[in-house]
Coordinates of C-alpha atoms and ligand atoms in Angstrom, one line a residue:
X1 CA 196.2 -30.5 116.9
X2 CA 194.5 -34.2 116.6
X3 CA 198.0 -35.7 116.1
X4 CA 199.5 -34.1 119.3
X5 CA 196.7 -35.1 121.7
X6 CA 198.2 -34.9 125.2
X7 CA 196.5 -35.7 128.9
X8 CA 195.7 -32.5 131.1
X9 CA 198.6 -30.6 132.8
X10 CA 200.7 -32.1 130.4
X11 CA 199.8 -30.3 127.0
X12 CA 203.3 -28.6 126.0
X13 CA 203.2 -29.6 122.7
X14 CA 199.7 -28.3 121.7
X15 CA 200.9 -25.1 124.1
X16 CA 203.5 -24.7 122.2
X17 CA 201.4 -24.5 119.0
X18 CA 198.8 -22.5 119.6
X19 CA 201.4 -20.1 121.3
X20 CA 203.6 -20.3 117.8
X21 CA 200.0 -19.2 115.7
X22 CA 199.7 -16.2 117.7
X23 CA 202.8 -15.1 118.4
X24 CA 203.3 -12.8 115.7
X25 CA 199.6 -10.9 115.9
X26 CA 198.9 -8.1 118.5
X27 CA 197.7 -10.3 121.3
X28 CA 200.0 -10.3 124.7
X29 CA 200.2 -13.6 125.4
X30 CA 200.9 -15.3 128.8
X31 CA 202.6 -18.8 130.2
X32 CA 203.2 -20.7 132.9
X33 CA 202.4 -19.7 136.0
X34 CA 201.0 -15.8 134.9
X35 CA 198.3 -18.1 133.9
X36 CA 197.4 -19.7 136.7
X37 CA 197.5 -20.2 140.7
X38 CA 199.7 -23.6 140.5
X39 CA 198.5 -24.5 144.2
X40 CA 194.7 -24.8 142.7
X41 CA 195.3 -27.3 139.9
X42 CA 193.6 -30.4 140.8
X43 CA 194.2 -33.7 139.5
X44 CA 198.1 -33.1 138.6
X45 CA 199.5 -36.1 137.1
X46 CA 202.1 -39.0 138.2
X47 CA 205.3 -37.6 137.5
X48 CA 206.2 -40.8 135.6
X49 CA 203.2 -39.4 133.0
X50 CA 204.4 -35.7 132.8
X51 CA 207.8 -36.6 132.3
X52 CA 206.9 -39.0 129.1
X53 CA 204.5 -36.0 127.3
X54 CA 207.5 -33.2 128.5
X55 CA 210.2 -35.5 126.6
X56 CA 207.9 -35.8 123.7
X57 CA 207.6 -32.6 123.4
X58 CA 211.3 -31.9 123.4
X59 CA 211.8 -34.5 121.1
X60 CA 208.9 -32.9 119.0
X61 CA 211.4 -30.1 118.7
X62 CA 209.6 -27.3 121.1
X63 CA 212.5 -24.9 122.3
X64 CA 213.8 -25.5 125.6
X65 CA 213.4 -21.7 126.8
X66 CA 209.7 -22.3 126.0
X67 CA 209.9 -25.9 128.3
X68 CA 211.2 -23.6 130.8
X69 CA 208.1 -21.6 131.5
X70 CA 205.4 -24.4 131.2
X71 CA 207.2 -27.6 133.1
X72 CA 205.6 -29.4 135.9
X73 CA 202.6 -29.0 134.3
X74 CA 201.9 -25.0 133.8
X75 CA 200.7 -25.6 130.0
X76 CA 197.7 -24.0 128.5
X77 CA 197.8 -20.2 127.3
X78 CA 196.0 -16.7 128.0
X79 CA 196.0 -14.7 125.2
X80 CA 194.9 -10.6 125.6
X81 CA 194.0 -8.1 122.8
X82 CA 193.1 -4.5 124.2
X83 CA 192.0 -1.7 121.5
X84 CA 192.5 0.7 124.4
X85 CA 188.7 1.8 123.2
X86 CA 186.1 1.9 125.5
X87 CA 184.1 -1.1 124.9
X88 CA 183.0 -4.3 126.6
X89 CA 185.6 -7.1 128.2
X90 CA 185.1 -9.9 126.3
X91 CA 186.2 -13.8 127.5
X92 CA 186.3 -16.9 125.8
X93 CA 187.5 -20.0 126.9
X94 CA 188.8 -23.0 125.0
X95 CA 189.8 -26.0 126.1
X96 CA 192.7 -27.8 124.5
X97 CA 193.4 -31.7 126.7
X98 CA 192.9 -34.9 125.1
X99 CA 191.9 -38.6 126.7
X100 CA 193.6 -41.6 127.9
X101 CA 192.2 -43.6 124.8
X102 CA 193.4 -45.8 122.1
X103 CA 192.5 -44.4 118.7
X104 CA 190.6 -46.2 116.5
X105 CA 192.4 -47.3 113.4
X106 CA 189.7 -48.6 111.3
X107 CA 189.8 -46.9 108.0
X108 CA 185.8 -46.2 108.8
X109 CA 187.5 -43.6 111.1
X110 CA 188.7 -40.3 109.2
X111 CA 191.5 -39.6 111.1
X112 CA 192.7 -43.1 110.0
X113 CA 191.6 -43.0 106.7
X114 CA 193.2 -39.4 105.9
X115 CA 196.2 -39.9 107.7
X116 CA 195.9 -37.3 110.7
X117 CA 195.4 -40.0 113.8
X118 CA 196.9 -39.1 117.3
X119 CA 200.7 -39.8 116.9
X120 CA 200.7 -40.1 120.6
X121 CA 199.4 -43.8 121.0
X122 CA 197.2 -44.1 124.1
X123 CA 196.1 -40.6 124.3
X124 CA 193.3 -39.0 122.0
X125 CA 191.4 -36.3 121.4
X126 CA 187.8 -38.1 121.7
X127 CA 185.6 -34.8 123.1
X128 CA 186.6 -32.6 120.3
X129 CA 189.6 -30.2 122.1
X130 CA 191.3 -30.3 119.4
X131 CA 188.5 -28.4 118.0
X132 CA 187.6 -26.3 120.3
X133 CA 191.4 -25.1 120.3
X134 CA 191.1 -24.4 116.5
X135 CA 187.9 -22.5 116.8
X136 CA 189.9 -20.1 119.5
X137 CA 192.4 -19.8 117.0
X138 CA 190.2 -18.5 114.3
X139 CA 188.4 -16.6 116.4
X140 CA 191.6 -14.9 117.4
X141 CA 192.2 -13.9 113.7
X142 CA 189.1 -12.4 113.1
X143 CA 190.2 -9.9 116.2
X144 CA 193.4 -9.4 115.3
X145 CA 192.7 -8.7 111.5
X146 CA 190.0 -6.1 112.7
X147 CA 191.7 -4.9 115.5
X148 CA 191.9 -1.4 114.3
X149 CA 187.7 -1.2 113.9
X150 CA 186.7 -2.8 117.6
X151 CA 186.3 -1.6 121.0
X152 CA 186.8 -2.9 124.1
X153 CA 189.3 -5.4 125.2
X154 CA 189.0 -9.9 124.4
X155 CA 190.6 -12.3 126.8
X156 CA 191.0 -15.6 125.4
X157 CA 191.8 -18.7 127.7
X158 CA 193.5 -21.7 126.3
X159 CA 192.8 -23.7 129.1
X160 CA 194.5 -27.3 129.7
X161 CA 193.0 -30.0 132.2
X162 CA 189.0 -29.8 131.5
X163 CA 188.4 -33.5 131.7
X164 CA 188.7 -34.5 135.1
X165 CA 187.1 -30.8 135.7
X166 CA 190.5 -30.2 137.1
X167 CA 192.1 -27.1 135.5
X168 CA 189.4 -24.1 135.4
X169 CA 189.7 -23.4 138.9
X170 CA 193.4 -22.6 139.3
X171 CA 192.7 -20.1 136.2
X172 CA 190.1 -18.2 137.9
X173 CA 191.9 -18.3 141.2
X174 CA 194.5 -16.3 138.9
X175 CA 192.1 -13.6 138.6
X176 CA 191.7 -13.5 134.6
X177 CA 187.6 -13.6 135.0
X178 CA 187.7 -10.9 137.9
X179 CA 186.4 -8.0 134.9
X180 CA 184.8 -9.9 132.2
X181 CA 181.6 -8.1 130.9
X182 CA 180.6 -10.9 128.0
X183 CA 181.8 -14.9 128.6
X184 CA 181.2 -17.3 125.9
X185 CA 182.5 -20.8 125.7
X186 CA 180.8 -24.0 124.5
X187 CA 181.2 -27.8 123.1
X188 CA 181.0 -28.7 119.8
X189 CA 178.7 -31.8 119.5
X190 CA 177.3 -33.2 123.2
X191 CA 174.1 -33.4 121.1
X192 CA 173.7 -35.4 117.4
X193 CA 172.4 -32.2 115.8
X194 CA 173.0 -31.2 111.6
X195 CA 175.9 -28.7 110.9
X196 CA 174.7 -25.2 111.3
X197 CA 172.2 -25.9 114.2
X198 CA 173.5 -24.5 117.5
X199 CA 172.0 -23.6 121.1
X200 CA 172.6 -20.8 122.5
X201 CA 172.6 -21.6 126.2
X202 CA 172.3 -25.0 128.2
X203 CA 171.3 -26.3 130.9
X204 CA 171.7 -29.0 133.7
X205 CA 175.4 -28.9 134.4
X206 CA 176.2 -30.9 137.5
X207 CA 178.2 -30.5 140.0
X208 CA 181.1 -33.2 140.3
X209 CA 183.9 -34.6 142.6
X210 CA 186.1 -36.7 141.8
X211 CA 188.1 -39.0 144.7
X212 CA 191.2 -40.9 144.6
X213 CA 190.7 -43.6 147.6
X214 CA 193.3 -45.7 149.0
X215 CA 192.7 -48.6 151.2
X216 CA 196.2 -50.0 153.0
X217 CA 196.1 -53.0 154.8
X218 CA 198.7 -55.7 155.9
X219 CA 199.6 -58.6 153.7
X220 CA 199.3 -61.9 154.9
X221 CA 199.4 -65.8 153.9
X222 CA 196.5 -66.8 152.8
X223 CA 196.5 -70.6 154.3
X224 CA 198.8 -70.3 157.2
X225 CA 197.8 -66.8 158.9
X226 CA 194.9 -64.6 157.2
X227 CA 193.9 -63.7 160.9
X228 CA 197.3 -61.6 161.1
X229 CA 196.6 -59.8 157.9
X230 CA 194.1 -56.8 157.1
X231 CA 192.9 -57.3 153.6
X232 CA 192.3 -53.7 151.8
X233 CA 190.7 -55.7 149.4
X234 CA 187.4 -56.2 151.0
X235 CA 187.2 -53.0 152.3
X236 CA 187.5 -51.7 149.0
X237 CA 184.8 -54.1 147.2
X238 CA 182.8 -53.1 150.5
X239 CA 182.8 -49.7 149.9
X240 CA 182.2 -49.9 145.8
X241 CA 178.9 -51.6 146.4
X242 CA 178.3 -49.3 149.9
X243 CA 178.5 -46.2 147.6
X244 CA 175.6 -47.2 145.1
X245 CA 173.4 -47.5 148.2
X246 CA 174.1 -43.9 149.1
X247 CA 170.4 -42.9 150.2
X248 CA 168.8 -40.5 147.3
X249 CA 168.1 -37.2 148.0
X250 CA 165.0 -35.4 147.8
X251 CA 165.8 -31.9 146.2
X252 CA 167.5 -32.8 143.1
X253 CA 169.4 -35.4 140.5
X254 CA 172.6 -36.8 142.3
X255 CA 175.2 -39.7 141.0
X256 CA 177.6 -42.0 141.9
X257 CA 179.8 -44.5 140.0
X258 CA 183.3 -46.1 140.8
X259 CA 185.1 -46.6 137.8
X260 CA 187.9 -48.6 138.4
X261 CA 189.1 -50.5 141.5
X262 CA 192.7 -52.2 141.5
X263 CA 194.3 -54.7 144.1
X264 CA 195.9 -57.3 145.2
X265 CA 198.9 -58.9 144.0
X266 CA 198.2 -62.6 144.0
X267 CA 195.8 -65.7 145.2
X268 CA 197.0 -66.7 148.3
X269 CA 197.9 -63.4 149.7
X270 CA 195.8 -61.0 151.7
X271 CA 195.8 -58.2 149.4
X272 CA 197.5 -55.1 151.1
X273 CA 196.1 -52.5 149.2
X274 CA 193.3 -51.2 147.1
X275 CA 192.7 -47.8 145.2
X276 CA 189.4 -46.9 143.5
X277 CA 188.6 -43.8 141.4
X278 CA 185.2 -42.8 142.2
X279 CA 183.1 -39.6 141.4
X280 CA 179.7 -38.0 143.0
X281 CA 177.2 -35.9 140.8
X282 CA 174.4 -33.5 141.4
X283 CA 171.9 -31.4 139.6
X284 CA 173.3 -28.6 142.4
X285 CA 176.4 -27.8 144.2
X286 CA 174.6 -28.7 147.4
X287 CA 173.5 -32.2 146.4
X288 CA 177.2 -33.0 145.0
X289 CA 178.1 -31.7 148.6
X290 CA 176.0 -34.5 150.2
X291 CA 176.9 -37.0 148.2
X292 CA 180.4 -36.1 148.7
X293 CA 179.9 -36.1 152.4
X294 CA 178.0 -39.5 152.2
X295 CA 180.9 -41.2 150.2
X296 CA 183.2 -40.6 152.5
X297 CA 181.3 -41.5 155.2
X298 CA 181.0 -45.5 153.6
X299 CA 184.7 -45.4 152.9
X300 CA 185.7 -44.8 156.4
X301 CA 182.9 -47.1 157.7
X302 CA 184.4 -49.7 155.0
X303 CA 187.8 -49.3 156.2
X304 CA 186.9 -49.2 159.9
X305 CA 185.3 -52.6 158.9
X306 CA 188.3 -54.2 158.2
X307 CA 190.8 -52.5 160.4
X308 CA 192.7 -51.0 157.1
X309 CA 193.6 -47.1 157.0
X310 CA 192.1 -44.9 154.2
X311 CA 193.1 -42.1 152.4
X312 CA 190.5 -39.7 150.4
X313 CA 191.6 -37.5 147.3
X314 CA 189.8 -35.0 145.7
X315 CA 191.5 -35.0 142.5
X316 CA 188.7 -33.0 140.6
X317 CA 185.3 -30.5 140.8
X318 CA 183.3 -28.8 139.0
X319 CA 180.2 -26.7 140.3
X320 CA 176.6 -26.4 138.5
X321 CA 175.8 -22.6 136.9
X322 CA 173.3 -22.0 134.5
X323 CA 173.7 -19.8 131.7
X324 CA 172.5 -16.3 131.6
X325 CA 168.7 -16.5 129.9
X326 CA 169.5 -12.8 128.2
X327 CA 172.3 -14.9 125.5
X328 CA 168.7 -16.6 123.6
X329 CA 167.8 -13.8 122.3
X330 CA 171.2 -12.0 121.9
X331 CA 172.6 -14.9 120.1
X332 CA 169.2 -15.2 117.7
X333 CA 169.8 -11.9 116.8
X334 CA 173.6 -11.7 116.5
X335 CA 173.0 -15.0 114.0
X336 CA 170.2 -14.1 112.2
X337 CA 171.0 -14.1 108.2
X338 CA 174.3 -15.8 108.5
X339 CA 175.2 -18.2 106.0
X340 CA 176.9 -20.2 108.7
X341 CA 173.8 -20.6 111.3
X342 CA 170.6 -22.1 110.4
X343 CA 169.1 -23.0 113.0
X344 CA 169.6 -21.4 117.0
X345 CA 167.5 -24.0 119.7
X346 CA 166.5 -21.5 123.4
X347 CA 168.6 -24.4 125.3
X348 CA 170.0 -28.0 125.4
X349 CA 170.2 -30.1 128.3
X350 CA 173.8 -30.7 128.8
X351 CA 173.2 -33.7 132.0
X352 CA 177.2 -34.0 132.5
X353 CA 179.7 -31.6 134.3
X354 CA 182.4 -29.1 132.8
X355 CA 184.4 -26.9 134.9
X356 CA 184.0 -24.0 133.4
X357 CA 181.5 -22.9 135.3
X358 CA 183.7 -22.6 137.5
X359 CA 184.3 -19.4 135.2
X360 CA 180.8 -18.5 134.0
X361 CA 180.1 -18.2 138.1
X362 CA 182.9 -15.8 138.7
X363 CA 181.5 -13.8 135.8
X364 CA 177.9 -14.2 136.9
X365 CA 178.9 -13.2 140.6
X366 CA 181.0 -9.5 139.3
X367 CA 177.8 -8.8 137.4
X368 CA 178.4 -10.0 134.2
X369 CA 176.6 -12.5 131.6
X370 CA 178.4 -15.9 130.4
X371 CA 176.7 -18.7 128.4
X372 CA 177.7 -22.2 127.5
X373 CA 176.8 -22.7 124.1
X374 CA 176.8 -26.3 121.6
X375 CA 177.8 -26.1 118.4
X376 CA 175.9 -29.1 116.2
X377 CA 177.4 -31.5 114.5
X378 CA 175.9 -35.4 113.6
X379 CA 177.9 -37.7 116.0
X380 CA 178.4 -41.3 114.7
X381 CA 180.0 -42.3 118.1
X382 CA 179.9 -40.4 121.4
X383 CA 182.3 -38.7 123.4
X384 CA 185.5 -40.6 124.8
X385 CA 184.8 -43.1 122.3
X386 CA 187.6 -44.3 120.6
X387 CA 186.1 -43.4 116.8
X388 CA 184.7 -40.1 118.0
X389 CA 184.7 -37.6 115.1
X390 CA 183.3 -34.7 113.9
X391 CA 182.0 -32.7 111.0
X392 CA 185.0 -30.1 110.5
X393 CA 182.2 -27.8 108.9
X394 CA 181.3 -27.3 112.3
X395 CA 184.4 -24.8 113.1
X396 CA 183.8 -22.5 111.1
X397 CA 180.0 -22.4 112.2
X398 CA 181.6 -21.5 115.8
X399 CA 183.9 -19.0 114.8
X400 CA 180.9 -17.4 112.7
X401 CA 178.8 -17.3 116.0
X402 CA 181.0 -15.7 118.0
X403 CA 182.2 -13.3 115.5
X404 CA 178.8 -12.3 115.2
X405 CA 178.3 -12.3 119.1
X406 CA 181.1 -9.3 119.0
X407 CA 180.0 -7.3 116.1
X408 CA 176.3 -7.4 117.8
X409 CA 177.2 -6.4 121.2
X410 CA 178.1 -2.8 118.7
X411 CA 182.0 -3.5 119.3
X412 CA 182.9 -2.1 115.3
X413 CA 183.7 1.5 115.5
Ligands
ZN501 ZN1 185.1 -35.0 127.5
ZN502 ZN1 184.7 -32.1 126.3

């Protein structure tokens, strides 16, 4: 799964494999557009960038009847096990995107070293996907080998697109969280913790939007006639420092940053256009609302400035949700005495946004419980950093803690 890193919306190859493991067990498994509302992805990429991960894959050797279902960007996987016993509905969620990152190729850095680095140069998986996508799988054995002993029915969502928070929406849109009872999904790492310590819940997601802007102006020479031209330029570098003097708000944390600003094409023209990626924060949906709101505002106060047009994308959001308090104590005692789990923390801070709570809210709101959980593991580099790594012990610590999670909720016959 490290070697075949691919962006959001564009994951056919790691589809493809996770779709081959589980094909011959007893789960139904769903593609394409069974698995989600394809009107509610945000952030779709260009189609210059889908069409170089989809010929990869093909050249990777996945089937073309297989392309068929997932193309334009339909990848990730829902995979269903019902034991037709009465029982609880369980969901878990794993997502499976990489990042826009150059992998390290130091020898320092294991993949490097043992030979397993991302053969897709430029893309990586830096936050531990891959990971996450493994744990899914073994989790999905343990069901399937005891399949015959458990109650109740387990949904597991393979979901493509998390960076970005761009892909859980469409999912839930689809309705696959409508009845879940019991939702469990998590990170490995976030935190530099040992191997075997884990938190059950966390808190302090924010809420997030992420923008495309666009500035278009007229191009002009420099020397002769700037008067006749409109430079999207300065209206772009007007509004990146504008938006870092959104007023704060009282209630709560909120952010901003602008992380990348192109224009121009040369010194002695009046740059035509500009295009910024920019993204608002806050410690609640409402605060991430005003920032939103004030954002915009300075970007069409920018533009008006300099008689350019603007155009604002929301190409990503995720909402804040907290987890359900009642998984501390059920996850203590579903863990106690394993080999795996040594140590369960109440709650970690996670200070960052994931859309999956886009998930654990539509759970929360039917009446049922959903937690975000970390799984430890000591990080020598952070996430989206071009070494990032992990201790693989940590796997099987996840796949032991949810295991656990659904033979203490009394789901063995
Ligand atoms: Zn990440
Ligand atoms: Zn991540």
């Amino acid at each position: 799964l490290h070697q075949i890193g691919e962006l959001g919306w564009c994951e056919y190859q790691t589809t493809y494999y996770l779709y081959k493991q589980l094909l011959s067990s007893s789960f139904e498994l769903f593609l394409g557009s069974e698995v989600m509302s394809k009107e509610a992805r945000m952030g779709v990429p260009s189609a210059e960038t889908d069409r170089s991960f989809f010929q990869k894959a093909k050249e990777a050797g996945v089937p073309d009847d297989f392309l068929e279902k997932v193309k334009g960007g339909l990848t990730g996987l829902v995979a269903v096990l019902d034991t037709k016993q009465e029982g609880p509905h369980f969901g878990f969620r794993f997502d499976i995107d990489a990042l826009p990152i150059i992998e390290d190729d130091d020898s320092s850095h294991a993949p490097a070293k043992e030979g397993f680095s991302s053969q897709h140069r430029g893309t990586m998986h830096a936050c531990a996907h891959d990971g996450h996508a493994a744990i899914g799988l073994g989790l999905a054995c343990f069901v399937e080998e005891n399949k015959d002993k458990l109650t109740g029915k387990y949904t597991f969502i393979f979901q493509p697109a998390e960076e970005g928070s761009r892909g859980a929406k469409a999912i839930v849109d689809k309705g696959w969280l409508d009845d879940v009872d019991y939702f469990l999904s998590g990170h490995i790492g976030v935190e530099d913790l040992a191997v075997g310590t884990i938190s059950a819940t966390t808190t302090q997601f924010l809420a997030t939007t992420k923008l495309d802007v666009t500035f278009e102006g007229v191009s002009a020479h420099a020397g002769k006639k700037p008067h006749e031209g409109k430079n999207a330029l300065l209206a772009a570098a007007e509004a990146a420092l504008a938006l870092q003097g959104i007023t704060r708000h009282g209630d709560g944390t909120t952010r901003v940053n602008v992380g990348k600003l192109v224009s121009g094409s040369g010194r002695n023209i009046v740059a035509e256009q500009a295009f910024m990626e920019v993204e608002t924060r806050g410690s609640t949906t409402d605060l991430n609302k005003y920032m939103v709101t004030e954002a915009i505002r300075k970007i069409k106060a920018a533009a008006l400035s300099y008689d350019v047009t603007e155009k604002v994308d929301i190409v990503g959001e995720g909402i804040a949700v907290n987890s359900n308090k009642e998984w501390i104590e059920e996850v203590k005692a579903a863990t106690e005495g394993s080999a795996f789990v040594s140590n369960v923390i109440d709650e970690a801070p996670i200070g960052a946004s994931e859309d999956v709570a886009y998930m654990m809210k539509r759970v929360q709101d039917q009446g049922g419980l959903a937690t975000y959980l970390l799984y430890g593991t000591p990080l020598q580099h952070g996430h989206h950093h071009k070494a990032f790594d992990f201790d693989e012990r940590v796997l099987t610590v996840a796949v032991n803690v949810l295991m656990n999670v659904i033979a203490k909720k009394g789901c063995f016959r």
